Amino acid sequence: MNEELIISGRENLMVDPHLHIWHWPIPLYLFLGGLAAGVLFFAALYYLMGKENEYRSAVRRVPFIAPIALVIGLAALFYDLRHKAFFWQLYTTIRIESPMSWGAWTLLVITTASFIWCALHIREFFPNWDWKYNWLKELETFFSKYKKQLAWVMLIFAIITGVYTGILLSAFNARPLWNTSVLGPLFLASGLSAGAAAIVLASKNREERLLFTKIDLIILGVELFLIVHMFMGFLASTQVQIEAAGLFLGGEYTMVFWIFVVVIGIIIPGVLDLMELRGRHIPAIIPGVLVLFGSLMFRFVFVFAGQVSRWLY
Amino acid sequence: MRYAMAVDTKKCVGCSDCVVACQTENNVPIGYCRDWVVEVMDGTYPQLEIELRSERCNHCENAPCVRCCPTGASHIVDGGIVLVTPNKCIGCGACIASCPYDARYPHPKGYVDKCTFCIHRVNQGMKPACVAVCPTKCMYFGDLDDPNSEVSVVLKKRKYKTLIPEAGTKPHLYFLI
């Protein structure tokens, strides 16, 4: 028998009996950040491919989700800070070793880029839009001229944002469940699938819907592959990581992970996507909403389960 | 200079004086602690073995908390002591999540707080409060680079271990076994 007790009593708030420093704002932000990254990635990609008119929703309309999602996400992040008055310290330095530091700068770039992109397409929703002030009109002409460069910035920073939301967690030595570099591509894939689902939900053009259904299906497949990969890595690793994987393989997060994230969030929408592509008519809202829901649940499950996982001693 | 602490698990009686001394010396808010005592019980009655450890921040050489900190509020000063600058800390919790020893906590005022090895005392040539107060004198503090310091001498004489060395943190808190 081996029993370990803190006999002097330690009840540090948010640390004991197990870490619970991060609540709902963090997974919510990780979801919204991933969604915005996905949406902006496809907008920039299809713009640069010269398909602006074929895939109008993806390039011109759906990106309006991004600044809204990012602003809500940033508000959630800010709400989660405990020393709020000092948040500006983030922007006094860049620390390459800390994903949170370069992530904060990435967010600054991508949020600004998403606002400019939407400003350039504002007439999509308000055909008679007038900027009123001359300097705003001049800014619009300026950015219209450099739209291609803007799209490249968006494309690259969307990928960085998508990866960063995962790397953020994997940089923490102390939490074996997070401590895998697969989280980078996995969170990126999850964000891209959420972005594709949002486009499928919003698009009224059948051809565009079919293309993004196909993309969504491929990314869901990649996600499933990465999840299997992650478990293989854990189970072939040290005892702490075997136990971390155990949280999903019989432990307290098993049901919520496999049912909400894998079955409802990946497998069912994947099958529905496949049926749609085979010519059956599936209302786009069903797989779309399921993918978004799965993507959100994935963040919640991962952030909460990760805080339970720890080094044994 | 590399400050380190060694705790003799054979001499510690688990009285928790070190915890109270720290709370008093450092004005630790009520309900929190920067150090704590762990009792590990092994075996079945009547073959029982107990290990008592007074634990705190390990002042790691490869400190994950310092690497994760987005603002540089968590930093290592001369002598290898890991500190937090309250007015640079945004309270994001990254360091708390990255510490394998759970040695940090969010101070009610918002910033993150932890053991400082009583740097204010050490700079004046005194020992940390926990070491100074220990009734069994089971704790040793000093400079690892000085072969004649209390801690260097005792680490030469005795067998010791560190906590979770496999986490790659290179801790500076030693336990004599």
Short mmCIF file of C-alpha atoms in Angstrom, two decimals:
data_model
loop_
_atom_site.label_atom_id
_atom_site.label_comp_id
_atom_site.label_asym_id
_atom_site.label_seq_id
_atom_site.Cartn_x
_atom_site.Cartn_y
_atom_site.Cartn_z
CA MET A 1 0.00 0.00 0.00
CA ASN A 2 1.21 3.46 -0.78
CA GLU A 3 -0.66 6.43 0.60
CA GLU A 4 0.29 10.03 0.18
CA LEU A 5 -1.22 12.83 2.25
CA ILE A 6 -0.53 16.51 2.67
CA ILE A 7 -0.64 16.50 6.47
CA SER A 8 -0.09 20.23 6.94
CA GLY A 9 -3.27 20.82 4.93
CA ARG A 10 -3.04 22.56 1.59
CA GLU A 11 -6.18 23.99 0.12
CA ASN A 12 -4.86 26.62 -2.25
CA LEU A 13 -7.85 27.89 -4.19
CA MET A 14 -7.97 26.69 -7.82
CA VAL A 15 -4.98 24.38 -7.27
CA ASP A 16 -6.23 21.82 -4.74
CA PRO A 17 -7.41 19.06 -4.68
CA HIS A 18 -6.55 19.16 -8.36
CA LEU A 19 -5.84 22.04 -10.69
CA HIS A 20 -8.92 23.98 -11.84
CA ILE A 21 -7.42 27.31 -12.74
CA TRP A 22 -9.11 27.47 -16.15
CA HIS A 23 -12.88 27.48 -16.42
CA TRP A 24 -15.28 27.94 -19.33
CA PRO A 25 -13.74 31.10 -20.85
CA ILE A 26 -10.61 29.25 -21.99
CA PRO A 27 -12.25 26.40 -23.95
CA LEU A 28 -14.81 28.88 -25.32
CA TYR A 29 -11.99 31.10 -26.56
CA LEU A 30 -10.06 28.13 -27.98
CA PHE A 31 -13.19 27.17 -29.95
CA LEU A 32 -13.91 30.68 -31.22
CA GLY A 33 -10.25 31.23 -32.11
CA GLY A 34 -10.17 27.93 -34.00
CA LEU A 35 -13.44 28.72 -35.79
CA ALA A 36 -12.18 32.18 -36.82
CA ALA A 37 -8.91 30.65 -38.01
CA GLY A 38 -10.81 28.09 -40.11
CA VAL A 39 -13.15 30.66 -41.64
CA LEU A 40 -10.35 33.10 -42.50
CA PHE A 41 -8.13 30.32 -43.85
CA PHE A 42 -10.73 29.28 -46.43
CA ALA A 43 -11.60 32.88 -47.31
CA ALA A 44 -7.97 33.73 -47.98
CA LEU A 45 -7.26 30.44 -49.75
CA TYR A 46 -10.14 30.69 -52.24
CA TYR A 47 -9.53 34.38 -52.80
CA LEU A 48 -5.89 33.68 -53.67
CA MET A 49 -7.01 30.83 -55.95
CA GLY A 50 -9.11 33.38 -57.82
CA LYS A 51 -12.42 31.71 -56.90
CA GLU A 52 -13.95 34.76 -55.27
CA ASN A 53 -17.05 34.68 -57.44
CA GLU A 54 -17.62 30.91 -57.45
CA TYR A 55 -17.33 30.61 -53.68
CA ARG A 56 -18.90 33.88 -52.69
CA SER A 57 -20.02 32.83 -49.21
CA ALA A 58 -16.64 31.43 -48.25
CA VAL A 59 -14.68 34.46 -49.44
CA ARG A 60 -17.03 37.36 -48.83
CA ARG A 61 -19.78 36.53 -46.38
CA VAL A 62 -18.75 33.90 -43.84
CA PRO A 63 -15.56 35.80 -42.80
CA PHE A 64 -17.88 38.19 -40.94
CA ILE A 65 -18.07 35.48 -38.28
CA ALA A 66 -14.33 35.86 -37.62
CA PRO A 67 -14.08 39.32 -36.05
CA ILE A 68 -17.20 38.63 -33.97
CA ALA A 69 -15.83 35.28 -32.77
CA LEU A 70 -12.41 36.80 -32.08
CA VAL A 71 -13.80 39.73 -30.12
CA ILE A 72 -15.99 37.44 -27.99
CA GLY A 73 -13.02 35.09 -27.56
CA LEU A 74 -10.72 37.91 -26.52
CA ALA A 75 -13.34 39.19 -24.10
CA ALA A 76 -13.53 35.69 -22.59
CA LEU A 77 -9.73 35.60 -22.29
CA PHE A 78 -9.68 39.00 -20.64
CA TYR A 79 -12.45 37.96 -18.26
CA ASP A 80 -10.35 34.96 -17.26
CA LEU A 81 -7.31 37.04 -16.27
CA ARG A 82 -7.02 37.55 -12.54
CA HIS A 83 -4.75 40.61 -12.70
CA LYS A 84 -6.68 42.41 -15.42
CA ALA A 85 -5.23 45.89 -14.95
CA PHE A 86 -1.86 44.57 -16.12
CA PHE A 87 -2.99 42.81 -19.30
CA TRP A 88 -0.99 45.32 -21.41
CA GLN A 89 2.19 43.68 -20.10
CA LEU A 90 1.50 41.03 -22.78
CA TYR A 91 2.35 43.60 -25.42
CA THR A 92 5.58 44.83 -23.90
CA THR A 93 7.56 41.74 -24.89
CA ILE A 94 7.69 38.76 -27.22
CA ARG A 95 8.77 35.52 -25.59
CA ILE A 96 9.31 32.78 -28.16
CA GLU A 97 9.32 30.06 -25.49
CA SER A 98 5.85 31.03 -24.34
CA PRO A 99 3.09 30.21 -26.86
CA MET A 100 0.81 32.53 -24.91
CA SER A 101 3.14 35.44 -25.64
CA TRP A 102 3.47 35.01 -29.40
CA GLY A 103 -0.14 33.86 -29.49
CA ALA A 104 -1.20 37.22 -28.06
CA TRP A 105 0.67 38.98 -30.89
CA THR A 106 -0.79 36.59 -33.46
CA LEU A 107 -4.27 37.41 -32.19
CA LEU A 108 -3.55 41.11 -32.61
CA VAL A 109 -2.58 40.56 -36.27
CA ILE A 110 -5.39 38.16 -37.18
CA THR A 111 -8.10 40.23 -35.46
CA THR A 112 -6.97 43.37 -37.27
CA ALA A 113 -6.75 41.51 -40.60
CA SER A 114 -10.23 40.03 -40.12
CA PHE A 115 -11.72 43.49 -39.46
CA ILE A 116 -10.07 44.92 -42.58
CA TRP A 117 -11.24 41.95 -44.67
CA CYS A 118 -14.83 42.44 -43.50
CA ALA A 119 -14.64 46.20 -44.08
CA LEU A 120 -13.63 45.50 -47.68
CA HIS A 121 -16.70 43.27 -48.10
CA ILE A 122 -19.20 45.30 -46.10
CA ARG A 123 -21.27 46.02 -49.24
CA GLU A 124 -22.08 42.31 -49.40
CA PHE A 125 -24.55 42.93 -46.57
CA PHE A 126 -25.14 46.69 -46.88
CA PRO A 127 -25.05 47.51 -50.60
CA ASN A 128 -25.36 51.25 -49.98
CA TRP A 129 -22.70 51.44 -47.32
CA ASP A 130 -20.93 54.78 -47.08
CA TRP A 131 -17.80 55.26 -44.96
CA LYS A 132 -18.81 58.90 -44.35
CA TYR A 133 -15.28 60.09 -43.55
CA ASN A 134 -12.71 60.61 -46.25
CA TRP A 135 -9.85 59.02 -44.40
CA LEU A 136 -11.90 55.82 -44.05
CA LYS A 137 -12.55 55.85 -47.78
CA GLU A 138 -8.85 56.35 -48.42
CA LEU A 139 -8.05 53.44 -46.13
CA GLU A 140 -10.50 51.27 -48.07
CA THR A 141 -8.85 52.15 -51.38
CA PHE A 142 -5.45 51.47 -49.85
CA PHE A 143 -6.38 48.01 -48.58
CA SER A 144 -8.28 47.15 -51.80
CA LYS A 145 -5.01 47.74 -53.62
CA TYR A 146 -3.14 45.38 -51.27
CA LYS A 147 -5.93 42.81 -50.88
CA LYS A 148 -3.74 39.99 -52.13
CA GLN A 149 -1.06 40.71 -49.53
CA LEU A 150 -3.78 40.95 -46.89
CA ALA A 151 -5.07 37.53 -47.97
CA TRP A 152 -1.57 36.05 -47.59
CA VAL A 153 -1.26 37.52 -44.09
CA MET A 154 -4.66 36.05 -43.24
CA LEU A 155 -3.79 32.65 -44.64
CA ILE A 156 -0.51 32.36 -42.74
CA PHE A 157 -1.78 33.83 -39.49
CA ALA A 158 -4.92 31.67 -39.63
CA ILE A 159 -2.71 28.58 -39.63
CA ILE A 160 -0.58 29.98 -36.80
CA THR A 161 -3.72 30.81 -34.77
CA GLY A 162 -5.15 27.32 -35.35
CA VAL A 163 -1.93 25.62 -34.29
CA TYR A 164 -1.30 28.00 -31.39
CA THR A 165 -4.60 27.15 -29.69
CA GLY A 166 -3.28 23.59 -29.35
CA ILE A 167 0.41 24.31 -28.74
CA LEU A 168 -0.69 26.63 -25.94
CA LEU A 169 -1.75 23.55 -23.98
CA SER A 170 1.06 21.22 -25.05
CA ALA A 171 3.70 23.64 -23.73
CA PHE A 172 2.75 22.85 -20.13
CA ASN A 173 5.17 20.25 -18.75
CA ALA A 174 3.03 19.49 -15.77
CA ARG A 175 -0.10 18.16 -17.53
CA PRO A 176 0.63 14.85 -19.26
CA LEU A 177 -2.64 14.89 -21.22
CA TRP A 178 -1.71 18.18 -22.88
CA ASN A 179 1.92 17.30 -23.21
CA THR A 180 1.80 16.04 -26.79
CA SER A 181 2.71 17.95 -29.91
CA VAL A 182 -0.16 16.24 -31.79
CA LEU A 183 -2.40 18.87 -30.16
CA GLY A 184 -1.08 21.50 -32.61
CA PRO A 185 -2.31 19.79 -35.82
CA LEU A 186 -5.33 18.36 -34.00
CA PHE A 187 -6.59 21.77 -32.89
CA LEU A 188 -5.83 23.19 -36.32
CA ALA A 189 -7.84 20.39 -37.97
CA SER A 190 -10.69 20.90 -35.52
CA GLY A 191 -10.71 24.64 -36.25
CA LEU A 192 -10.64 24.09 -40.02
CA SER A 193 -13.51 21.60 -39.85
CA ALA A 194 -15.51 24.10 -37.80
CA GLY A 195 -14.74 26.76 -40.43
CA ALA A 196 -15.81 24.47 -43.29
CA ALA A 197 -19.00 23.57 -41.39
CA ALA A 198 -19.81 27.26 -40.93
CA ILE A 199 -19.46 27.80 -44.68
CA VAL A 200 -21.72 24.81 -45.44
CA LEU A 201 -24.28 26.24 -43.01
CA ALA A 202 -24.21 29.71 -44.55
CA SER A 203 -23.85 28.96 -48.25
CA LYS A 204 -26.85 29.05 -50.57
CA ASN A 205 -24.91 27.83 -53.57
CA ARG A 206 -25.13 24.06 -54.08
CA GLU A 207 -21.73 23.74 -55.73
CA GLU A 208 -20.05 25.61 -52.88
CA ARG A 209 -21.89 23.52 -50.30
CA LEU A 210 -20.75 20.31 -51.94
CA LEU A 211 -17.12 21.46 -52.11
CA PHE A 212 -17.05 22.39 -48.43
CA THR A 213 -18.92 19.21 -47.47
CA LYS A 214 -16.10 17.32 -49.18
CA ILE A 215 -13.44 19.41 -47.42
CA ASP A 216 -15.21 18.93 -44.10
CA LEU A 217 -15.31 15.17 -44.63
CA ILE A 218 -11.58 15.00 -45.38
CA ILE A 219 -10.68 17.11 -42.34
CA LEU A 220 -12.93 15.03 -40.07
CA GLY A 221 -11.02 11.98 -41.32
CA VAL A 222 -7.71 13.67 -40.52
CA GLU A 223 -9.00 14.56 -37.06
CA LEU A 224 -9.96 10.97 -36.35
CA PHE A 225 -6.54 9.83 -37.57
CA LEU A 226 -4.80 12.36 -35.28
CA ILE A 227 -6.91 11.27 -32.29
CA VAL A 228 -5.90 7.63 -32.85
CA HIS A 229 -2.31 8.83 -33.20
CA MET A 230 -2.52 10.74 -29.96
CA PHE A 231 -3.69 7.69 -28.03
CA MET A 232 -0.98 5.52 -29.61
CA GLY A 233 1.59 8.07 -28.47
CA PHE A 234 0.20 8.19 -24.95
CA LEU A 235 -0.06 4.44 -24.51
CA ALA A 236 3.52 3.89 -25.69
CA SER A 237 4.83 6.59 -23.37
CA THR A 238 5.48 6.91 -19.63
CA GLN A 239 3.14 5.91 -16.81
CA VAL A 240 1.85 9.45 -16.36
CA GLN A 241 0.77 9.63 -19.98
CA ILE A 242 -0.76 6.18 -19.88
CA GLU A 243 -2.81 7.39 -16.92
CA ALA A 244 -3.68 10.62 -18.73
CA ALA A 245 -4.99 8.61 -21.70
CA GLY A 246 -6.86 6.50 -19.14
CA LEU A 247 -9.08 9.52 -18.43
CA PHE A 248 -10.58 8.83 -21.87
CA LEU A 249 -10.19 5.06 -21.83
CA GLY A 250 -12.38 4.06 -18.92
CA GLY A 251 -11.74 7.10 -16.71
CA GLU A 252 -14.06 9.94 -15.79
CA TYR A 253 -14.03 11.65 -19.19
CA THR A 254 -14.61 8.51 -21.28
CA MET A 255 -18.31 8.98 -21.98
CA VAL A 256 -18.21 12.67 -22.69
CA PHE A 257 -15.19 12.34 -25.00
CA TRP A 258 -16.27 9.37 -27.09
CA ILE A 259 -19.96 10.24 -27.29
CA PHE A 260 -19.90 14.04 -27.71
CA VAL A 261 -16.56 14.59 -29.41
CA VAL A 262 -15.97 11.46 -31.47
CA VAL A 263 -19.42 10.02 -32.27
CA ILE A 264 -21.61 13.15 -32.36
CA GLY A 265 -18.89 15.58 -33.40
CA ILE A 266 -16.94 13.54 -35.97
CA ILE A 267 -18.42 10.18 -36.98
CA ILE A 268 -22.11 11.10 -37.41
CA PRO A 269 -21.47 14.35 -39.34
CA GLY A 270 -18.83 12.47 -41.37
CA VAL A 271 -21.35 9.80 -42.35
CA LEU A 272 -23.98 12.48 -43.13
CA ASP A 273 -21.43 14.35 -45.28
CA LEU A 274 -20.70 11.12 -47.14
CA MET A 275 -24.43 10.49 -47.72
CA GLU A 276 -24.82 14.05 -49.04
CA LEU A 277 -21.94 13.53 -51.44
CA ARG A 278 -23.49 10.23 -52.60
CA GLY A 279 -26.59 12.14 -53.69
CA ARG A 280 -28.88 11.74 -50.68
CA HIS A 281 -30.35 15.01 -49.56
CA ILE A 282 -29.28 15.80 -46.01
CA PRO A 283 -30.30 19.16 -44.53
CA ALA A 284 -26.98 21.06 -44.25
CA ILE A 285 -27.88 22.27 -40.80
CA ILE A 286 -27.53 18.82 -39.21
CA PRO A 287 -23.87 17.95 -39.99
CA GLY A 288 -22.90 21.63 -39.72
CA VAL A 289 -24.27 22.10 -36.23
CA LEU A 290 -22.91 18.71 -35.11
CA VAL A 291 -19.37 19.58 -36.27
CA LEU A 292 -19.48 22.95 -34.50
CA PHE A 293 -20.84 21.30 -31.36
CA GLY A 294 -18.17 18.57 -31.49
CA SER A 295 -15.46 21.15 -31.95
CA LEU A 296 -16.67 23.12 -28.91
CA MET A 297 -16.99 19.97 -26.78
CA PHE A 298 -13.50 18.87 -27.80
CA ARG A 299 -12.05 22.06 -26.27
CA PHE A 300 -14.10 21.77 -23.10
CA VAL A 301 -13.22 18.11 -22.56
CA PHE A 302 -9.56 18.69 -23.27
CA VAL A 303 -9.12 21.75 -21.09
CA PHE A 304 -10.94 20.18 -18.14
CA ALA A 305 -9.46 16.68 -18.41
CA GLY A 306 -5.97 18.10 -18.88
CA GLN A 307 -6.16 19.89 -15.56
CA VAL A 308 -7.00 16.63 -13.80
CA SER A 309 -4.02 14.81 -15.33
CA ARG A 310 -0.79 15.19 -13.38
CA TRP A 311 2.59 13.73 -12.56
CA LEU A 312 2.47 11.06 -9.90
CA TYR A 313 4.62 11.33 -6.85
CA MET B 1 25.77 31.06 -7.11
CA ARG B 2 23.06 28.40 -7.02
CA TYR B 3 20.86 28.40 -3.95
CA ALA B 4 19.42 25.06 -2.94
CA MET B 5 17.66 23.47 -0.01
CA ALA B 6 17.95 19.96 1.39
CA VAL B 7 15.27 18.47 3.63
CA ASP B 8 16.10 15.49 5.80
CA THR B 9 13.15 13.12 5.55
CA LYS B 10 14.57 11.07 8.44
CA LYS B 11 14.62 14.02 10.83
CA CYS B 12 11.36 15.71 9.84
CA VAL B 13 8.54 14.97 12.28
CA GLY B 14 5.81 16.65 10.25
CA CYS B 15 5.06 19.37 12.83
CA SER B 16 4.28 21.95 10.09
CA ASP B 17 6.19 24.72 11.88
CA CYS B 18 7.82 25.52 8.52
CA VAL B 19 4.39 26.14 7.02
CA VAL B 20 3.29 28.50 9.79
CA ALA B 21 6.65 30.30 9.82
CA CYS B 22 6.37 30.91 6.08
CA GLN B 23 2.81 32.16 6.32
CA THR B 24 3.80 34.60 9.07
CA GLU B 25 7.07 35.76 7.52
CA ASN B 26 5.65 36.29 4.05
CA ASN B 27 2.17 37.51 4.91
CA VAL B 28 0.64 34.62 2.99
CA PRO B 29 -3.12 35.25 2.68
CA ILE B 30 -5.27 33.18 5.00
CA GLY B 31 -6.23 29.82 3.52
CA TYR B 32 -3.15 29.60 1.31
CA CYS B 33 0.33 28.19 1.78
CA ARG B 34 3.66 28.40 -0.02
CA ASP B 35 5.04 25.27 1.63
CA TRP B 36 3.40 22.13 2.93
CA VAL B 37 4.25 18.78 4.49
CA VAL B 38 3.63 15.49 2.72
CA GLU B 39 3.43 12.16 4.51
CA VAL B 40 3.97 9.05 2.41
CA MET B 41 3.01 5.76 4.02
CA ASP B 42 4.29 2.55 2.48
CA GLY B 43 3.61 -1.11 3.30
CA THR B 44 0.99 -2.86 5.45
CA TYR B 45 0.77 -3.01 9.19
CA PRO B 46 3.00 -3.85 11.04
CA GLN B 47 5.62 -3.30 8.32
CA LEU B 48 5.05 0.38 7.75
CA GLU B 49 7.43 2.97 6.49
CA ILE B 50 6.78 6.69 6.64
CA GLU B 51 8.50 9.42 4.73
CA LEU B 52 7.89 13.04 5.70
CA ARG B 53 8.71 15.80 3.28
CA SER B 54 8.46 19.55 3.69
CA GLU B 55 7.78 20.69 0.13
CA ARG B 56 7.72 24.04 -1.66
CA CYS B 57 8.72 25.56 -4.99
CA ASN B 58 11.69 23.59 -6.34
CA HIS B 59 13.34 26.65 -7.87
CA CYS B 60 13.99 24.57 -10.96
CA GLU B 61 16.95 25.26 -13.18
CA ASN B 62 14.80 24.43 -16.21
CA ALA B 63 11.65 26.06 -14.88
CA PRO B 64 8.49 25.38 -16.95
CA CYS B 65 6.72 28.29 -15.22
CA VAL B 66 9.36 30.73 -16.42
CA ARG B 67 9.24 29.35 -19.96
CA CYS B 68 5.43 29.56 -20.12
CA CYS B 69 5.08 33.05 -18.70
CA PRO B 70 3.90 35.34 -21.51
CA THR B 71 5.12 38.58 -19.93
CA GLY B 72 8.36 37.62 -18.20
CA ALA B 73 6.79 38.20 -14.77
CA SER B 74 8.10 34.78 -13.73
CA HIS B 75 11.86 34.96 -13.89
CA ILE B 76 15.03 33.52 -12.42
CA VAL B 77 17.28 35.88 -10.45
CA ASP B 78 20.97 35.52 -9.59
CA GLY B 79 21.36 32.50 -7.39
CA GLY B 80 18.75 30.55 -9.34
CA ILE B 81 15.74 31.67 -7.31
CA VAL B 82 12.47 31.72 -9.28
CA LEU B 83 10.42 34.83 -8.55
CA VAL B 84 7.23 36.55 -9.76
CA THR B 85 7.02 40.32 -10.31
CA PRO B 86 3.41 41.12 -9.26
CA ASN B 87 3.11 44.20 -11.48
CA LYS B 88 4.16 42.28 -14.58
CA CYS B 89 1.88 39.30 -13.86
CA ILE B 90 -1.46 39.30 -15.70
CA GLY B 91 -2.86 36.36 -13.74
CA CYS B 92 -3.36 34.14 -16.78
CA GLY B 93 -2.54 30.96 -14.86
CA ALA B 94 -0.10 29.53 -17.41
CA CYS B 95 2.65 29.09 -14.80
CA ILE B 96 0.24 27.45 -12.37
CA ALA B 97 -0.81 24.97 -15.05
CA SER B 98 2.79 24.28 -16.02
CA CYS B 99 4.19 23.53 -12.55
CA PRO B 100 4.41 19.76 -11.94
CA TYR B 101 4.71 20.41 -8.20
CA ASP B 102 1.60 22.61 -7.91
CA ALA B 103 3.80 25.05 -6.00
CA ARG B 104 2.06 28.20 -7.23
CA TYR B 105 -1.33 29.68 -6.44
CA PRO B 106 -3.31 32.74 -7.52
CA HIS B 107 -2.99 35.38 -4.81
CA PRO B 108 -6.40 36.92 -3.96
CA LYS B 109 -5.01 40.22 -5.26
CA GLY B 110 -4.78 38.68 -8.74
CA TYR B 111 -1.12 37.94 -9.34
CA VAL B 112 0.53 34.57 -8.89
CA ASP B 113 2.38 33.89 -5.68
CA LYS B 114 4.85 31.26 -4.53
CA CYS B 115 7.88 30.47 -2.33
CA THR B 116 10.75 32.96 -2.79
CA PHE B 117 13.31 31.00 -0.72
CA CYS B 118 12.81 34.06 1.54
CA ILE B 119 15.12 36.05 -0.71
CA HIS B 120 14.65 39.14 1.49
CA ARG B 121 16.17 37.22 4.40
CA VAL B 122 18.78 35.41 2.33
CA ASN B 123 20.08 38.72 0.95
CA GLN B 124 20.69 39.83 4.54
CA GLY B 125 22.64 36.68 5.32
CA MET B 126 19.79 34.95 7.16
CA LYS B 127 18.23 31.59 6.43
CA PRO B 128 14.75 31.22 4.95
CA ALA B 129 12.04 31.35 7.61
CA CYS B 130 11.13 27.67 7.28
CA VAL B 131 14.75 26.59 7.74
CA ALA B 132 15.37 28.93 10.63
CA VAL B 133 12.34 27.80 12.59
CA CYS B 134 12.59 24.01 12.13
CA PRO B 135 12.67 22.44 15.63
CA THR B 136 14.50 19.28 14.43
CA LYS B 137 16.88 21.28 12.21
CA CYS B 138 16.00 18.99 9.32
CA MET B 139 16.47 21.64 6.62
CA TYR B 140 19.70 22.88 5.11
CA PHE B 141 20.04 25.92 2.90
CA GLY B 142 22.97 27.35 0.99
CA ASP B 143 24.93 27.75 -2.19
CA LEU B 144 25.65 24.61 -4.23
CA ASP B 145 28.68 26.30 -5.81
CA ASP B 146 30.27 26.73 -2.39
CA PRO B 147 31.64 23.31 -1.38
CA ASN B 148 31.60 24.34 2.29
CA SER B 149 27.99 25.49 2.45
CA GLU B 150 25.64 23.55 4.72
CA VAL B 151 23.70 22.17 1.78
CA SER B 152 26.78 21.09 -0.23
CA VAL B 153 28.25 19.32 2.78
CA VAL B 154 25.10 17.39 3.62
CA LEU B 155 24.51 16.42 -0.04
CA LYS B 156 28.05 15.00 -0.16
CA LYS B 157 27.48 12.91 2.95
CA ARG B 158 23.97 11.61 2.39
CA LYS B 159 21.86 9.85 -0.21
CA TYR B 160 19.23 12.13 -1.68
CA LYS B 161 16.50 12.41 -4.28
CA THR B 162 14.61 15.17 -6.05
CA LEU B 163 10.91 15.15 -6.91
CA ILE B 164 9.84 14.06 -10.40
CA PRO B 165 13.27 14.55 -12.00
CA GLU B 166 11.76 12.86 -15.06
CA ALA B 167 9.73 16.02 -15.68
CA GLY B 168 13.03 17.53 -16.79
CA THR B 169 12.84 20.48 -14.42
CA LYS B 170 16.24 20.08 -12.66
CA PRO B 171 14.85 20.94 -9.21
CA HIS B 172 16.93 22.61 -6.50
CA LEU B 173 15.04 21.12 -3.59
CA TYR B 174 16.70 17.92 -2.36
CA PHE B 175 15.32 15.29 -0.04
CA LEU B 176 17.78 13.32 2.07
CA ILE B 177 16.72 9.69 2.30
#
